[in-house]
């Protein structure tokens, strides 16, 4: 997977030009379709290489889910492992999610009231 | 059950394209709610009931309400 | 107890922002002193943390008491405390200024919302600086995105809504890219913690090359959108120029930098060095940064609105930070990192000075600034110091970062980048110096009737920042000493 | 929407939806669900009530003031529980290691902090949903009659 930096920068510049500056028209349509095919090809290549869903030997099956599944009830007291993860093992992320809700509502209200 | 999987996933793709293509925002919102509902079923089939409950309540319920409230203050057609 | 201070400062900021909407009626007057005291406390904590990290080295904090691969880890090293100090100090000074200025830009009823968003923005940026976990990074990224849009769109202005909507859409797309990248990294390594991912990635390269490549490009695109690297800068001029002046100062000075610091951490602590031999990520960043430096300066030259010009100049200056990352030498990295602080100081000072001019004289157009130096000598003096620093005249802190960047480029045997730095300084001189010269020596135009006096509470922060620009131009020692330890990765 | 059928059906359905939402919140640590899902269900039940009757009717049940108190309160509650772990001599947001754990796994009152956090998240999410909906659709005196 040799990557040429000039080609990569060129594609990025072309994308930015097409998406942000090119006026609507026939050329823009053709270029957008072309770019979408390039991105889609890259994504398909990526997905085709991913480990099979649910396979035993995926990298995600390591010590992390082992402890979550095996010891969550005794360590956290919650029978539902998902809740044990989101409100105990990774409670800080959940605090972040609560703050996301809060900031969303503050931003929306400040917008509605500021008019 | 691969046939049901196939059916649901193709429904997802069709409704996603329909949301993007339709000019009527109200129908887009309704199609999007249907999309979320099917998505909830798929979460359940993938073995994630927590996500399925949240998706059903948020995707099919609250988002639709919020989109509708926004449409009622703006225009229905794009 | 002192090891808990990083998480306590984040919790304090979040708690203060939650309490803020509850301050009603009589308590509303307490909102400003409350905000300022919280910001001051966080600044004090960040200074203490610098001392702590200097004396006992980097340490990690396990939130919830769970060890790293299971729980969330905060990693407090030299870079993290440096970023925290930069963020909290600039936020504090800008808020002192904003206390007066905001009242003429936004309505009094939404002031407490503004403080809330401001505190949340600072909390999320500190979170991004401290975190050692990919998913926590994403969560704080979301908070910072939405709150940054919030402090733009709060102004009662059609233009502002439009600009912040554009910013929101692009920035959320960037967040989506980052989330997809995090998912891919999790899929192929099975971890979210930086250290564990870094441990697993070298083996994963052989097995999943496209996944790593795709995750890396998604991270780069996502963070470049957010930090306005050149071809993805499209949202920045509108957003930063139409926002209220304190928001512009924070957005331009801090918000775009923190994403650069985040990608720096990802590139050097998570992705293995072998990857960069195969995939020339650093070269790509370097080319983009050169384009950013040149394009930002050229676009800035043709602007008429002063805040718009400053916004375009930010695009050029973020290029220097990325140039430091892309050159990948110790000295160049030092230059890039110190430029984060230096540019935060001078750009927020310039935005505040521009805000003062707009407040006092109601002028936004650069050509109308002729002779304003006589009416507002202190403000324009500060502006002149900032302009000199932008150009990189010795004795100002802009010189220090450019000097280290240039030396770093020479160390690596790439004199081309020295030429770029010099050329960019020249271009900066072309558009900054005429403003200063015209302001002091230009033909005076009749002052308009709406001229207002400059309140001391607004002038003092600008002067403090100007003094900082001079001070760190002559004594960059402490900052450089801190950063020299930060880049020993 | 002055339709008698819709009003009657909603009047019957809303309590059940709310009870289900509370169940999902309280049983978060025992069965699938938790604060986010239950809060969303609870919030959408209130939105449903406000839609089928009138916006003012919804506002009477849950006023602006109360709603914003609940919203901030959820977040403050969460952080205070986190600080409780700190005060007990452990890290931020520590549960069992700080001595917060109680009850046997599988019982309703077990899991220490998890139960309390789910409650806070549920209240927060529900009030957020309702406040957002209310603020987006109020004004212009159209009440619940639009669409």
Short mmCIF file of C-alpha atoms in Angstrom, two decimals, chain A:
data_model
loop_
_atom_site.label_atom_id
_atom_site.label_comp_id
_atom_site.label_asym_id
_atom_site.label_seq_id
_atom_site.Cartn_x
_atom_site.Cartn_y
_atom_site.Cartn_z
CA UNK A 1 0.00 0.00 0.00
CA UNK A 2 2.41 2.60 -1.22
CA UNK A 3 0.87 6.04 -0.96
CA UNK A 4 2.19 8.90 -2.98
CA UNK A 5 1.92 12.11 -0.95
CA UNK A 6 1.42 14.24 -4.06
CA UNK A 7 -1.50 12.11 -5.21
CA UNK A 8 -3.07 12.18 -1.74
CA UNK A 9 -2.76 15.95 -1.45
CA UNK A 10 -4.02 16.30 -5.01
CA UNK A 11 -7.13 14.26 -4.29
CA UNK A 12 -7.80 16.24 -1.12
CA UNK A 13 -7.42 19.55 -2.94
CA UNK A 14 -9.65 18.35 -5.78
CA UNK A 15 -12.29 17.25 -3.28
CA UNK A 16 -12.23 20.55 -1.44
CA UNK A 17 -12.44 22.44 -4.73
CA UNK A 18 -15.30 20.36 -6.07
CA UNK A 19 -17.32 20.38 -2.86
CA UNK A 20 -16.78 23.97 -1.79
CA UNK A 21 -16.04 26.14 -4.81
CA UNK A 22 -17.14 24.58 -8.09
CA UNK A 23 -20.44 26.09 -9.27
CA UNK A 24 -23.28 23.66 -9.82
CA UNK A 25 -23.42 22.14 -13.24
CA UNK A 26 -22.58 19.17 -15.40
CA UNK A 27 -18.86 19.07 -14.53
CA UNK A 28 -19.55 19.25 -10.82
CA UNK A 29 -21.94 16.33 -11.04
CA UNK A 30 -19.48 14.18 -12.93
CA UNK A 31 -16.64 15.02 -10.57
CA UNK A 32 -18.72 14.37 -7.49
CA UNK A 33 -19.75 10.97 -8.82
CA UNK A 34 -16.11 10.22 -9.56
CA UNK A 35 -14.99 11.24 -6.07
CA UNK A 36 -17.78 9.28 -4.44
CA UNK A 37 -16.63 6.22 -6.36
CA UNK A 38 -13.04 6.73 -5.17
CA UNK A 39 -14.14 7.08 -1.54
CA UNK A 40 -16.57 4.19 -1.92
CA UNK A 41 -13.88 1.95 -3.39
CA UNK A 42 -11.58 2.73 -0.46
CA UNK A 43 -14.35 2.02 2.04
CA UNK A 44 -15.28 -1.25 0.36
CA UNK A 45 -11.65 -2.33 0.43
CA UNK A 46 -11.59 -1.48 4.13
CA UNK A 47 -14.76 -3.36 4.94
CA UNK A 48 -13.76 -6.45 2.94
CA UNK A 49 -10.67 -6.72 5.10
CA UNK A 50 -12.40 -6.42 8.46
CA UNK A 51 -12.64 -9.47 10.71
CA UNK A 52 -15.85 -11.48 10.29
CA UNK A 53 -18.72 -10.42 12.52
CA UNK A 54 -19.02 -12.66 15.53
CA UNK A 55 -15.90 -14.72 14.79
CA UNK A 56 -14.07 -16.05 17.82
CA UNK A 57 -10.60 -14.92 16.81
CA UNK A 58 -11.32 -11.24 16.17
CA UNK A 59 -8.94 -8.81 17.85
CA UNK A 60 -11.84 -7.35 19.82
CA UNK A 61 -12.12 -10.62 21.76
CA UNK A 62 -9.33 -9.94 24.21
CA UNK A 63 -9.00 -9.40 27.94
CA UNK A 64 -11.39 -6.45 27.92
CA UNK A 65 -14.71 -8.21 27.19
CA UNK A 66 -13.46 -11.22 29.10
CA UNK A 67 -13.41 -9.28 32.35
CA UNK A 68 -16.56 -7.37 31.49
CA UNK A 69 -18.53 -10.54 30.80
CA UNK A 70 -17.02 -12.65 33.51
CA UNK A 71 -16.68 -10.38 36.48
CA UNK A 72 -19.07 -7.47 36.00
CA UNK A 73 -21.78 -8.72 38.39
CA UNK A 74 -19.41 -9.27 41.29
CA UNK A 75 -17.34 -6.13 40.63
CA UNK A 76 -20.15 -3.67 40.01
CA UNK A 77 -23.27 -5.37 41.30
CA UNK A 78 -25.12 -4.98 38.00
CA UNK A 79 -26.42 -8.06 36.23
CA UNK A 80 -26.81 -6.22 32.93
CA UNK A 81 -23.27 -5.99 31.61
CA UNK A 82 -24.02 -3.15 29.22
CA UNK A 83 -25.23 -0.94 32.04
CA UNK A 84 -22.26 -2.02 34.12
CA UNK A 85 -19.97 -0.81 31.36
CA UNK A 86 -21.65 2.49 30.62
CA UNK A 87 -22.34 3.58 34.19
CA UNK A 88 -19.43 2.04 36.04
CA UNK A 89 -16.42 0.97 34.00
CA UNK A 90 -16.74 3.88 31.61
CA UNK A 91 -18.88 6.24 33.69
CA UNK A 92 -16.74 9.20 32.68
CA UNK A 93 -17.82 8.81 29.05
CA UNK A 94 -21.43 8.72 30.18
CA UNK A 95 -20.86 11.95 32.08
CA UNK A 96 -19.65 13.30 28.74
CA UNK A 97 -22.84 12.10 27.05
CA UNK A 98 -24.98 13.79 29.68
CA UNK A 99 -23.03 16.98 29.08
CA UNK A 100 -23.56 16.58 25.32
CA UNK A 101 -27.32 16.59 25.92
CA UNK A 102 -26.99 19.60 28.18
CA UNK A 103 -24.83 21.57 25.77
CA UNK A 104 -27.19 20.73 22.91
CA UNK A 105 -30.14 22.11 24.78
CA UNK A 106 -28.26 25.18 25.98
CA UNK A 107 -27.08 25.93 22.44
CA UNK A 108 -30.58 25.45 21.03
CA UNK A 109 -32.26 27.56 23.70
CA UNK A 110 -29.72 30.37 23.49
CA UNK A 111 -30.37 30.41 19.77
CA UNK A 112 -34.13 30.48 20.09
CA UNK A 113 -34.16 33.09 22.84
CA UNK A 114 -31.52 35.32 21.28
CA UNK A 115 -33.62 36.33 18.31
#
